[in-house]
PDB file of N, CA, C and O in Angstrom:
ATOM      1  N   MET A  26       0.840  -1.187   0.000  1.00  0.00           N
ATOM      2  CA  MET A  26       0.000   0.000   0.000  1.00  0.00           C
ATOM      3  C   MET A  26       0.882   1.247   0.000  1.00  0.00           C
ATOM      4  O   MET A  26       1.779   1.371   0.824  1.00  0.00           O
ATOM      5  N   THR A  27       0.656   2.137  -0.914  1.00  0.00           N
ATOM      6  CA  THR A  27       1.424   3.358  -1.021  1.00  0.00           C
ATOM      7  C   THR A  27       0.628   4.517  -0.428  1.00  0.00           C
ATOM      8  O   THR A  27      -0.518   4.746  -0.802  1.00  0.00           O
ATOM      9  N   ALA A  28       1.237   5.220   0.490  1.00  0.00           N
ATOM     10  CA  ALA A  28       0.590   6.384   1.081  1.00  0.00           C
ATOM     11  C   ALA A  28       0.681   7.543   0.106  1.00  0.00           C
ATOM     12  O   ALA A  28       1.651   7.677  -0.628  1.00  0.00           O
ATOM     13  N   THR A  29      -0.332   8.353   0.113  1.00  0.00           N
ATOM     14  CA  THR A  29      -0.321   9.530  -0.739  1.00  0.00           C
ATOM     15  C   THR A  29      -0.060  10.763   0.111  1.00  0.00           C
ATOM     16  O   THR A  29      -0.318  10.767   1.311  1.00  0.00           O
ATOM     17  N   ILE A  30       0.454  11.777  -0.536  1.00  0.00           N
ATOM     18  CA  ILE A  30       0.715  13.049   0.126  1.00  0.00           C
ATOM     19  C   ILE A  30      -0.184  14.082  -0.532  1.00  0.00           C
ATOM     20  O   ILE A  30      -0.132  14.271  -1.751  1.00  0.00           O
ATOM     21  N   ARG A  31      -0.996  14.717   0.282  1.00  0.00           N
ATOM     22  CA  ARG A  31      -1.929  15.724  -0.253  1.00  0.00           C
ATOM     23  C   ARG A  31      -1.166  16.905  -0.846  1.00  0.00           C
ATOM     24  O   ARG A  31      -0.134  17.322  -0.324  1.00  0.00           O
ATOM     25  N   GLN A  32      -1.693  17.428  -1.923  1.00  0.00           N
ATOM     26  CA  GLN A  32      -1.072  18.568  -2.594  1.00  0.00           C
ATOM     27  C   GLN A  32      -1.006  19.791  -1.669  1.00  0.00           C
ATOM     28  O   GLN A  32      -0.055  20.557  -1.726  1.00  0.00           O
ATOM     29  N   GLN A  33      -1.984  19.953  -0.792  1.00  0.00           N
ATOM     30  CA  GLN A  33      -2.047  21.116   0.093  1.00  0.00           C
ATOM     31  C   GLN A  33      -0.850  21.200   1.036  1.00  0.00           C
ATOM     32  O   GLN A  33      -0.440  22.300   1.415  1.00  0.00           O
ATOM     33  N   VAL A  34      -0.288  20.049   1.440  1.00  0.00           N
ATOM     34  CA  VAL A  34       0.854  20.088   2.351  1.00  0.00           C
ATOM     35  C   VAL A  34       2.167  20.316   1.603  1.00  0.00           C
ATOM     36  O   VAL A  34       3.203  20.508   2.229  1.00  0.00           O
ATOM     37  N   LEU A  35       2.107  20.330   0.281  1.00  0.00           N
ATOM     38  CA  LEU A  35       3.284  20.601  -0.546  1.00  0.00           C
ATOM     39  C   LEU A  35       3.245  22.012  -1.128  1.00  0.00           C
ATOM     40  O   LEU A  35       3.838  22.286  -2.156  1.00  0.00           O
ATOM     41  N   ALA A  36       2.549  22.904  -0.442  1.00  0.00           N
ATOM     42  CA  ALA A  36       2.364  24.280  -0.905  1.00  0.00           C
ATOM     43  C   ALA A  36       3.145  25.236  -0.005  1.00  0.00           C
ATOM     44  O   ALA A  36       3.538  24.877   1.107  1.00  0.00           O
ATOM     45  N   PRO A  37       3.372  26.467  -0.481  1.00  0.00           N
ATOM     46  CA  PRO A  37       4.003  27.473   0.385  1.00  0.00           C
ATOM     47  C   PRO A  37       3.191  27.672   1.664  1.00  0.00           C
ATOM     48  O   PRO A  37       1.977  27.488   1.678  1.00  0.00           O
ATOM     49  N   PHE A  38       3.871  28.065   2.723  1.00  0.00           N
ATOM     50  CA  PHE A  38       3.205  28.231   4.013  1.00  0.00           C
ATOM     51  C   PHE A  38       2.174  29.353   3.961  1.00  0.00           C
ATOM     52  O   PHE A  38       2.376  30.378   3.332  1.00  0.00           O
ATOM     53  N   SER A  39       1.073  29.119   4.631  1.00  0.00           N
ATOM     54  CA  SER A  39       0.035  30.137   4.839  1.00  0.00           C
ATOM     55  C   SER A  39      -0.687  29.778   6.127  1.00  0.00           C
ATOM     56  O   SER A  39      -0.474  28.697   6.691  1.00  0.00           O
ATOM     57  N   ALA A  40      -1.553  30.642   6.577  1.00  0.00           N
ATOM     58  CA  ALA A  40      -2.338  30.364   7.789  1.00  0.00           C
ATOM     59  C   ALA A  40      -3.215  29.129   7.603  1.00  0.00           C
ATOM     60  O   ALA A  40      -3.592  28.478   8.572  1.00  0.00           O
ATOM     61  N   GLU A  41      -3.532  28.793   6.365  1.00  0.00           N
ATOM     62  CA  GLU A  41      -4.381  27.639   6.067  1.00  0.00           C
ATOM     63  C   GLU A  41      -3.593  26.360   5.786  1.00  0.00           C
ATOM     64  O   GLU A  41      -4.182  25.334   5.464  1.00  0.00           O
ATOM     65  N   TRP A  42      -2.259  26.411   5.903  1.00  0.00           N
ATOM     66  CA  TRP A  42      -1.461  25.225   5.611  1.00  0.00           C
ATOM     67  C   TRP A  42      -1.879  24.096   6.541  1.00  0.00           C
ATOM     68  O   TRP A  42      -1.831  24.238   7.762  1.00  0.00           O
ATOM     69  N   PRO A  43      -2.296  22.949   5.980  1.00  0.00           N
ATOM     70  CA  PRO A  43      -2.721  21.826   6.830  1.00  0.00           C
ATOM     71  C   PRO A  43      -1.528  21.040   7.358  1.00  0.00           C
ATOM     72  O   PRO A  43      -0.515  20.881   6.670  1.00  0.00           O
ATOM     73  N   GLN A  44      -1.653  20.568   8.560  1.00  0.00           N
ATOM     74  CA  GLN A  44      -0.600  19.753   9.167  1.00  0.00           C
ATOM     75  C   GLN A  44      -0.517  18.403   8.448  1.00  0.00           C
ATOM     76  O   GLN A  44      -1.539  17.758   8.242  1.00  0.00           O
ATOM     77  N   PRO A  45       0.681  17.967   8.040  1.00  0.00           N
ATOM     78  CA  PRO A  45       0.813  16.630   7.443  1.00  0.00           C
ATOM     79  C   PRO A  45       0.443  15.548   8.452  1.00  0.00           C
ATOM     80  O   PRO A  45       0.697  15.685   9.652  1.00  0.00           O
ATOM     81  N   THR A  46      -0.125  14.482   7.970  1.00  0.00           N
ATOM     82  CA  THR A  46      -0.444  13.340   8.831  1.00  0.00           C
ATOM     83  C   THR A  46       0.815  12.516   9.068  1.00  0.00           C
ATOM     84  O   THR A  46       1.825  12.666   8.354  1.00  0.00           O
ATOM     85  N   GLY A  47       0.742  11.627  10.024  1.00  0.00           N
ATOM     86  CA  GLY A  47       1.862  10.736  10.284  1.00  0.00           C
ATOM     87  C   GLY A  47       2.194   9.871   9.084  1.00  0.00           C
ATOM     88  O   GLY A  47       3.362   9.624   8.781  1.00  0.00           O
ATOM     89  N   SER A  48       1.169   9.419   8.377  1.00  0.00           N
ATOM     90  CA  SER A  48       1.426   8.591   7.191  1.00  0.00           C
ATOM     91  C   SER A  48       2.063   9.411   6.072  1.00  0.00           C
ATOM     92  O   SER A  48       2.864   8.879   5.297  1.00  0.00           O
ATOM     93  N   GLU A  49       1.756  10.698   6.000  1.00  0.00           N
ATOM     94  CA  GLU A  49       2.404  11.553   5.001  1.00  0.00           C
ATOM     95  C   GLU A  49       3.872  11.770   5.352  1.00  0.00           C
ATOM     96  O   GLU A  49       4.735  11.765   4.467  1.00  0.00           O
ATOM     97  N   VAL A  50       4.158  11.946   6.639  1.00  0.00           N
ATOM     98  CA  VAL A  50       5.554  12.083   7.065  1.00  0.00           C
ATOM     99  C   VAL A  50       6.313  10.797   6.736  1.00  0.00           C
ATOM    100  O   VAL A  50       7.401  10.829   6.171  1.00  0.00           O
ATOM    101  N   ARG A  51       5.713   9.658   7.062  1.00  0.00           N
ATOM    102  CA  ARG A  51       6.344   8.363   6.779  1.00  0.00           C
ATOM    103  C   ARG A  51       6.596   8.201   5.280  1.00  0.00           C
ATOM    104  O   ARG A  51       7.669   7.763   4.860  1.00  0.00           O
ATOM    105  N   ALA A  52       5.607   8.559   4.464  1.00  0.00           N
ATOM    106  CA  ALA A  52       5.751   8.441   3.010  1.00  0.00           C
ATOM    107  C   ALA A  52       6.879   9.327   2.497  1.00  0.00           C
ATOM    108  O   ALA A  52       7.666   8.920   1.636  1.00  0.00           O
ATOM    109  N   LEU A  53       6.963  10.540   3.039  1.00  0.00           N
ATOM    110  CA  LEU A  53       8.016  11.461   2.612  1.00  0.00           C
ATOM    111  C   LEU A  53       9.390  10.907   2.973  1.00  0.00           C
ATOM    112  O   LEU A  53      10.327  10.980   2.167  1.00  0.00           O
ATOM    113  N   LEU A  54       9.507  10.333   4.166  1.00  0.00           N
ATOM    114  CA  LEU A  54      10.778   9.726   4.568  1.00  0.00           C
ATOM    115  C   LEU A  54      11.157   8.586   3.626  1.00  0.00           C
ATOM    116  O   LEU A  54      12.317   8.450   3.234  1.00  0.00           O
ATOM    117  N   GLN A  55      10.185   7.774   3.260  1.00  0.00           N
ATOM    118  CA  GLN A  55      10.444   6.671   2.339  1.00  0.00           C
ATOM    119  C   GLN A  55      10.863   7.190   0.968  1.00  0.00           C
ATOM    120  O   GLN A  55      11.799   6.665   0.362  1.00  0.00           O
ATOM    121  N   MET A  56      10.183   8.214   0.473  1.00  0.00           N
ATOM    122  CA  MET A  56      10.528   8.792  -0.832  1.00  0.00           C
ATOM    123  C   MET A  56      11.947   9.365  -0.829  1.00  0.00           C
ATOM    124  O   MET A  56      12.636   9.313  -1.846  1.00  0.00           O
ATOM    125  N   ALA A  57      12.344   9.926   0.304  1.00  0.00           N
ATOM    126  CA  ALA A  57      13.678  10.518   0.422  1.00  0.00           C
ATOM    127  C   ALA A  57      14.723   9.479   0.797  1.00  0.00           C
ATOM    128  O   ALA A  57      15.910   9.813   0.890  1.00  0.00           O
ATOM    129  N   ASP A  58      14.300   8.243   1.015  1.00  0.00           N
ATOM    130  CA  ASP A  58      15.186   7.157   1.438  1.00  0.00           C
ATOM    131  C   ASP A  58      15.928   7.538   2.717  1.00  0.00           C
ATOM    132  O   ASP A  58      17.146   7.378   2.825  1.00  0.00           O
ATOM    133  N   LEU A  59      15.163   8.071   3.690  1.00  0.00           N
ATOM    134  CA  LEU A  59      15.738   8.493   4.959  1.00  0.00           C
ATOM    135  C   LEU A  59      15.209   7.635   6.099  1.00  0.00           C
ATOM    136  O   LEU A  59      14.008   7.388   6.186  1.00  0.00           O
ATOM    137  N   THR A  60      16.105   7.213   6.966  1.00  0.00           N
ATOM    138  CA  THR A  60      15.689   6.598   8.218  1.00  0.00           C
ATOM    139  C   THR A  60      15.299   7.729   9.167  1.00  0.00           C
ATOM    140  O   THR A  60      15.583   8.911   8.901  1.00  0.00           O
ATOM    141  N   GLY A  61      14.707   7.376  10.276  1.00  0.00           N
ATOM    142  CA  GLY A  61      14.373   8.397  11.266  1.00  0.00           C
ATOM    143  C   GLY A  61      15.601   9.139  11.753  1.00  0.00           C
ATOM    144  O   GLY A  61      15.591  10.361  11.911  1.00  0.00           O
ATOM    145  N   SER A  62      16.693   8.411  11.959  1.00  0.00           N
ATOM    146  CA  SER A  62      17.940   9.030  12.420  1.00  0.00           C
ATOM    147  C   SER A  62      18.528   9.969  11.376  1.00  0.00           C
ATOM    148  O   SER A  62      18.992  11.068  11.697  1.00  0.00           O
ATOM    149  N   LYS A  63      18.510   9.546  10.114  1.00  0.00           N
ATOM    150  CA  LYS A  63      19.042  10.405   9.044  1.00  0.00           C
ATOM    151  C   LYS A  63      18.171  11.644   8.854  1.00  0.00           C
ATOM    152  O   LYS A  63      18.682  12.740   8.632  1.00  0.00           O
ATOM    153  N   ALA A  64      16.858  11.471   8.953  1.00  0.00           N
ATOM    154  CA  ALA A  64      15.948  12.616   8.838  1.00  0.00           C
ATOM    155  C   ALA A  64      16.177  13.588   9.987  1.00  0.00           C
ATOM    156  O   ALA A  64      16.199  14.808   9.786  1.00  0.00           O
ATOM    157  N   ALA A  65      16.360  13.052  11.189  1.00  0.00           N
ATOM    158  CA  ALA A  65      16.614  13.895  12.358  1.00  0.00           C
ATOM    159  C   ALA A  65      17.891  14.708  12.183  1.00  0.00           C
ATOM    160  O   ALA A  65      17.922  15.907  12.480  1.00  0.00           O
ATOM    161  N   ALA A  66      18.938  14.067  11.675  1.00  0.00           N
ATOM    162  CA  ALA A  66      20.208  14.767  11.446  1.00  0.00           C
ATOM    163  C   ALA A  66      20.048  15.855  10.385  1.00  0.00           C
ATOM    164  O   ALA A  66      20.623  16.933  10.508  1.00  0.00           O
ATOM    165  N   LEU A  67      19.263  15.574   9.363  1.00  0.00           N
ATOM    166  CA  LEU A  67      19.054  16.540   8.278  1.00  0.00           C
ATOM    167  C   LEU A  67      18.366  17.802   8.772  1.00  0.00           C
ATOM    168  O   LEU A  67      18.740  18.912   8.387  1.00  0.00           O
ATOM    169  N   VAL A  68      17.355  17.656   9.626  1.00  0.00           N
ATOM    170  CA  VAL A  68      16.570  18.820  10.054  1.00  0.00           C
ATOM    171  C   VAL A  68      16.965  19.338  11.435  1.00  0.00           C
ATOM    172  O   VAL A  68      16.420  20.338  11.894  1.00  0.00           O
ATOM    173  N   GLY A  69      17.896  18.660  12.107  1.00  0.00           N
ATOM    174  CA  GLY A  69      18.408  19.156  13.375  1.00  0.00           C
ATOM    175  C   GLY A  69      17.525  18.883  14.587  1.00  0.00           C
ATOM    176  O   GLY A  69      17.386  19.746  15.455  1.00  0.00           O
ATOM    177  N   VAL A  70      16.933  17.697  14.629  1.00  0.00           N
ATOM    178  CA  VAL A  70      16.118  17.314  15.785  1.00  0.00           C
ATOM    179  C   VAL A  70      16.577  15.953  16.305  1.00  0.00           C
ATOM    180  O   VAL A  70      17.377  15.271  15.675  1.00  0.00           O
ATOM    181  N   ASN A  71      16.051  15.560  17.440  1.00  0.00           N
ATOM    182  CA  ASN A  71      16.313  14.257  18.038  1.00  0.00           C
ATOM    183  C   ASN A  71      15.546  13.199  17.249  1.00  0.00           C
ATOM    184  O   ASN A  71      14.414  13.451  16.837  1.00  0.00           O
ATOM    185  N   PRO A  72      16.102  12.009  17.032  1.00  0.00           N
ATOM    186  CA  PRO A  72      15.360  10.951  16.330  1.00  0.00           C
ATOM    187  C   PRO A  72      14.006  10.633  16.966  1.00  0.00           C
ATOM    188  O   PRO A  72      13.059  10.278  16.279  1.00  0.00           O
ATOM    189  N   ARG A  73      13.902  10.812  18.267  1.00  0.00           N
ATOM    190  CA  ARG A  73      12.622  10.597  18.949  1.00  0.00           C
ATOM    191  C   ARG A  73      11.548  11.553  18.413  1.00  0.00           C
ATOM    192  O   ARG A  73      10.378  11.197  18.308  1.00  0.00           O
ATOM    193  N   THR A  74      11.961  12.758  18.055  1.00  0.00           N
ATOM    194  CA  THR A  74      11.022  13.740  17.503  1.00  0.00           C
ATOM    195  C   THR A  74      10.440  13.239  16.193  1.00  0.00           C
ATOM    196  O   THR A  74       9.239  13.384  15.946  1.00  0.00           O
ATOM    197  N   VAL A  75      11.262  12.647  15.352  1.00  0.00           N
ATOM    198  CA  VAL A  75      10.774  12.113  14.075  1.00  0.00           C
ATOM    199  C   VAL A  75       9.748  11.015  14.336  1.00  0.00           C
ATOM    200  O   VAL A  75       8.701  10.964  13.683  1.00  0.00           O
ATOM    201  N   ARG A  76      10.011  10.158  15.297  1.00  0.00           N
ATOM    202  CA  ARG A  76       9.034   9.115  15.653  1.00  0.00           C
ATOM    203  C   ARG A  76       7.729   9.730  16.135  1.00  0.00           C
ATOM    204  O   ARG A  76       6.646   9.214  15.846  1.00  0.00           O
ATOM    205  N   LYS A  77       7.814  10.835  16.850  1.00  0.00           N
ATOM    206  CA  LYS A  77       6.600  11.513  17.324  1.00  0.00           C
ATOM    207  C   LYS A  77       5.815  12.123  16.168  1.00  0.00           C
ATOM    208  O   LYS A  77       4.592  12.166  16.196  1.00  0.00           O
ATOM    209  N   TRP A  78       6.517  12.605  15.135  1.00  0.00           N
ATOM    210  CA  TRP A  78       5.819  13.122  13.952  1.00  0.00           C
ATOM    211  C   TRP A  78       5.051  12.005  13.263  1.00  0.00           C
ATOM    212  O   TRP A  78       3.891  12.174  12.908  1.00  0.00           O
ATOM    213  N   VAL A  79       5.716  10.882  13.083  1.00  0.00           N
ATOM    214  CA  VAL A  79       5.098   9.741  12.409  1.00  0.00           C
ATOM    215  C   VAL A  79       3.926   9.210  13.234  1.00  0.00           C
ATOM    216  O   VAL A  79       2.883   8.842  12.692  1.00  0.00           O
ATOM    217  N   GLY A  80       4.073   9.215  14.551  1.00  0.00           N
ATOM    218  CA  GLY A  80       3.017   8.720  15.435  1.00  0.00           C
ATOM    219  C   GLY A  80       1.957   9.758  15.742  1.00  0.00           C
ATOM    220  O   GLY A  80       1.041   9.498  16.528  1.00  0.00           O
ATOM    221  N   GLU A  81       2.087  10.942  15.150  1.00  0.00           N
ATOM    222  CA  GLU A  81       1.157  12.057  15.345  1.00  0.00           C
ATOM    223  C   GLU A  81       1.032  12.464  16.815  1.00  0.00           C
ATOM    224  O   GLU A  81      -0.005  12.911  17.267  1.00  0.00           O
ATOM    225  N   GLU A  82       2.151  12.340  17.528  1.00  0.00           N
ATOM    226  CA  GLU A  82       2.213  12.793  18.916  1.00  0.00           C
ATOM    227  C   GLU A  82       2.710  14.227  18.995  1.00  0.00           C
ATOM    228  O   GLU A  82       2.582  14.875  20.031  1.00  0.00           O
ATOM    229  N   GLN A  83       3.322  14.697  17.911  1.00  0.00           N
ATOM    230  CA  GLN A  83       3.877  16.043  17.850  1.00  0.00           C
ATOM    231  C   GLN A  83       3.752  16.548  16.424  1.00  0.00           C
ATOM    232  O   GLN A  83       3.908  15.770  15.477  1.00  0.00           O
ATOM    233  N   LYS A  84       3.478  17.835  16.266  1.00  0.00           N
ATOM    234  CA  LYS A  84       3.366  18.416  14.932  1.00  0.00           C
ATOM    235  C   LYS A  84       4.756  18.670  14.361  1.00  0.00           C
ATOM    236  O   LYS A  84       5.674  19.058  15.078  1.00  0.00           O
ATOM    237  N   ILE A  85       4.875  18.452  13.059  1.00  0.00           N
ATOM    238  CA  ILE A  85       6.123  18.755  12.372  1.00  0.00           C
ATOM    239  C   ILE A  85       6.113  20.230  11.978  1.00  0.00           C
ATOM    240  O   ILE A  85       5.085  20.761  11.531  1.00  0.00           O
ATOM    241  N   SER A  86       7.230  20.904  12.172  1.00  0.00           N
ATOM    242  CA  SER A  86       7.307  22.312  11.775  1.00  0.00           C
ATOM    243  C   SER A  86       7.335  22.402  10.249  1.00  0.00           C
ATOM    244  O   SER A  86       7.790  21.476   9.565  1.00  0.00           O
ATOM    245  N   TYR A  87       6.885  23.531   9.738  1.00  0.00           N
ATOM    246  CA  TYR A  87       6.903  23.717   8.288  1.00  0.00           C
ATOM    247  C   TYR A  87       8.338  23.671   7.771  1.00  0.00           C
ATOM    248  O   TYR A  87       8.608  23.078   6.731  1.00  0.00           O
ATOM    249  N   SER A  88       9.279  24.275   8.514  1.00  0.00           N
ATOM    250  CA  SER A  88      10.668  24.289   8.045  1.00  0.00           C
ATOM    251  C   SER A  88      11.245  22.877   7.949  1.00  0.00           C
ATOM    252  O   SER A  88      11.956  22.558   6.993  1.00  0.00           O
ATOM    253  N   SER A  89      10.933  22.017   8.911  1.00  0.00           N
ATOM    254  CA  SER A  89      11.384  20.625   8.824  1.00  0.00           C
ATOM    255  C   SER A  89      10.719  19.916   7.653  1.00  0.00           C
ATOM    256  O   SER A  89      11.351  19.158   6.916  1.00  0.00           O
ATOM    257  N   TRP A  90       9.422  20.163   7.482  1.00  0.00           N
ATOM    258  CA  TRP A  90       8.669  19.539   6.396  1.00  0.00           C
ATOM    259  C   TRP A  90       9.268  19.888   5.034  1.00  0.00           C
ATOM    260  O   TRP A  90       9.446  19.029   4.184  1.00  0.00           O
ATOM    261  N   VAL A  91       9.601  21.169   4.825  1.00  0.00           N
ATOM    262  CA  VAL A  91      10.113  21.551   3.505  1.00  0.00           C
ATOM    263  C   VAL A  91      11.497  20.959   3.234  1.00  0.00           C
ATOM    264  O   VAL A  91      11.796  20.612   2.092  1.00  0.00           O
ATOM    265  N   LEU A  92      12.319  20.819   4.273  1.00  0.00           N
ATOM    266  CA  LEU A  92      13.625  20.180   4.068  1.00  0.00           C
ATOM    267  C   LEU A  92      13.452  18.717   3.674  1.00  0.00           C
ATOM    268  O   LEU A  92      14.138  18.221   2.775  1.00  0.00           O
ATOM    269  N   LEU A  93      12.529  18.039   4.329  1.00  0.00           N
ATOM    270  CA  LEU A  93      12.272  16.639   3.975  1.00  0.00           C
ATOM    271  C   LEU A  93      11.644  16.531   2.587  1.00  0.00           C
ATOM    272  O   LEU A  93      11.976  15.633   1.817  1.00  0.00           O
ATOM    273  N   ALA A  94      10.742  17.457   2.257  1.00  0.00           N
ATOM    274  CA  ALA A  94      10.115  17.446   0.928  1.00  0.00           C
ATOM    275  C   ALA A  94      11.152  17.667  -0.166  1.00  0.00           C
ATOM    276  O   ALA A  94      11.103  17.011  -1.211  1.00  0.00           O
ATOM    277  N   GLU A  95      12.089  18.567   0.070  1.00  0.00           N
ATOM    278  CA  GLU A  95      13.133  18.789  -0.931  1.00  0.00           C
ATOM    279  C   GLU A  95      14.003  17.543  -1.070  1.00  0.00           C
ATOM    280  O   GLU A  95      14.350  17.139  -2.184  1.00  0.00           O
ATOM    281  N   ALA A  96      14.329  16.902   0.045  1.00  0.00           N
ATOM    282  CA  ALA A  96      15.124  15.669  -0.003  1.00  0.00           C
ATOM    283  C   ALA A  96      14.388  14.561  -0.749  1.00  0.00           C
ATOM    284  O   ALA A  96      15.015  13.710  -1.374  1.00  0.00           O
ATOM    285  N   ALA A  97      13.061  14.598  -0.705  1.00  0.00           N
ATOM    286  CA  ALA A  97      12.243  13.581  -1.393  1.00  0.00           C
ATOM    287  C   ALA A  97      12.029  13.915  -2.866  1.00  0.00           C
ATOM    288  O   ALA A  97      11.386  13.148  -3.576  1.00  0.00           O
ATOM    289  N   GLY A  98      12.545  15.053  -3.316  1.00  0.00           N
ATOM    290  CA  GLY A  98      12.450  15.381  -4.730  1.00  0.00           C
ATOM    291  C   GLY A  98      11.324  16.327  -5.111  1.00  0.00           C
ATOM    292  O   GLY A  98      11.068  16.541  -6.288  1.00  0.00           O
ATOM    293  N   PHE A  99      10.662  16.939  -4.133  1.00  0.00           N
ATOM    294  CA  PHE A  99       9.573  17.846  -4.446  1.00  0.00           C
ATOM    295  C   PHE A  99      10.032  19.276  -4.720  1.00  0.00           C
ATOM    296  O   PHE A  99       9.234  20.140  -5.057  1.00  0.00           O
ATOM    297  N   GLY A 100      11.314  19.542  -4.563  1.00  0.00           N
ATOM    298  CA  GLY A 100      11.843  20.868  -4.847  1.00  0.00           C
ATOM    299  C   GLY A 100      11.569  21.851  -3.736  1.00  0.00           C
ATOM    300  O   GLY A 100      11.287  21.471  -2.604  1.00  0.00           O
ATOM    301  N   GLU A 101      11.643  23.112  -4.082  1.00  0.00           N
ATOM    302  CA  GLU A 101      11.500  24.206  -3.114  1.00  0.00           C
ATOM    303  C   GLU A 101      10.028  24.557  -2.948  1.00  0.00           C
ATOM    304  O   GLU A 101       9.542  25.554  -3.486  1.00  0.00           O
ATOM    305  N   ILE A 102       9.325  23.783  -2.153  1.00  0.00           N
ATOM    306  CA  ILE A 102       7.871  23.948  -2.035  1.00  0.00           C
ATOM    307  C   ILE A 102       7.492  25.240  -1.331  1.00  0.00           C
ATOM    308  O   ILE A 102       6.333  25.658  -1.415  1.00  0.00           O
ATOM    309  N   TRP A 103       8.423  25.857  -0.624  1.00  0.00           N
ATOM    310  CA  TRP A 103       8.109  27.100   0.081  1.00  0.00           C
ATOM    311  C   TRP A 103       7.991  28.287  -0.869  1.00  0.00           C
ATOM    312  O   TRP A 103       7.505  29.330  -0.489  1.00  0.00           O
ATOM    313  N   LYS A 104       8.402  28.131  -2.112  1.00  0.00           N
ATOM    314  CA  LYS A 104       8.295  29.210  -3.100  1.00  0.00           C
ATOM    315  C   LYS A 104       6.989  29.093  -3.868  1.00  0.00           C
ATOM    316  O   LYS A 104       6.507  28.010  -4.116  1.00  0.00           O
ATOM    317  N   SER A 105       6.467  30.204  -4.261  1.00  0.00           N
ATOM    318  CA  SER A 105       5.210  30.218  -5.031  1.00  0.00           C
ATOM    319  C   SER A 105       5.397  29.718  -6.438  1.00  0.00           C
ATOM    320  O   SER A 105       6.410  29.850  -7.025  1.00  0.00           O
TER     321      SER A 105
END
């Protein structure tokens, strides 16, 4: 089963930007071929934080999301 990533979470930040789901975070990590530890090192957080994003225990920041999205090949999503 392949998780999908909604187009709205791949858009520039706005007050209406929807929070990615845990499955979207997991899918992005898979697309970027990143383990939780590698993703944590890339965005500057503890690996436990990445697990919390995937488990929907903590919200992922937009800045972390865009770094992971770029690593997954989506480009500079923060630009219009």
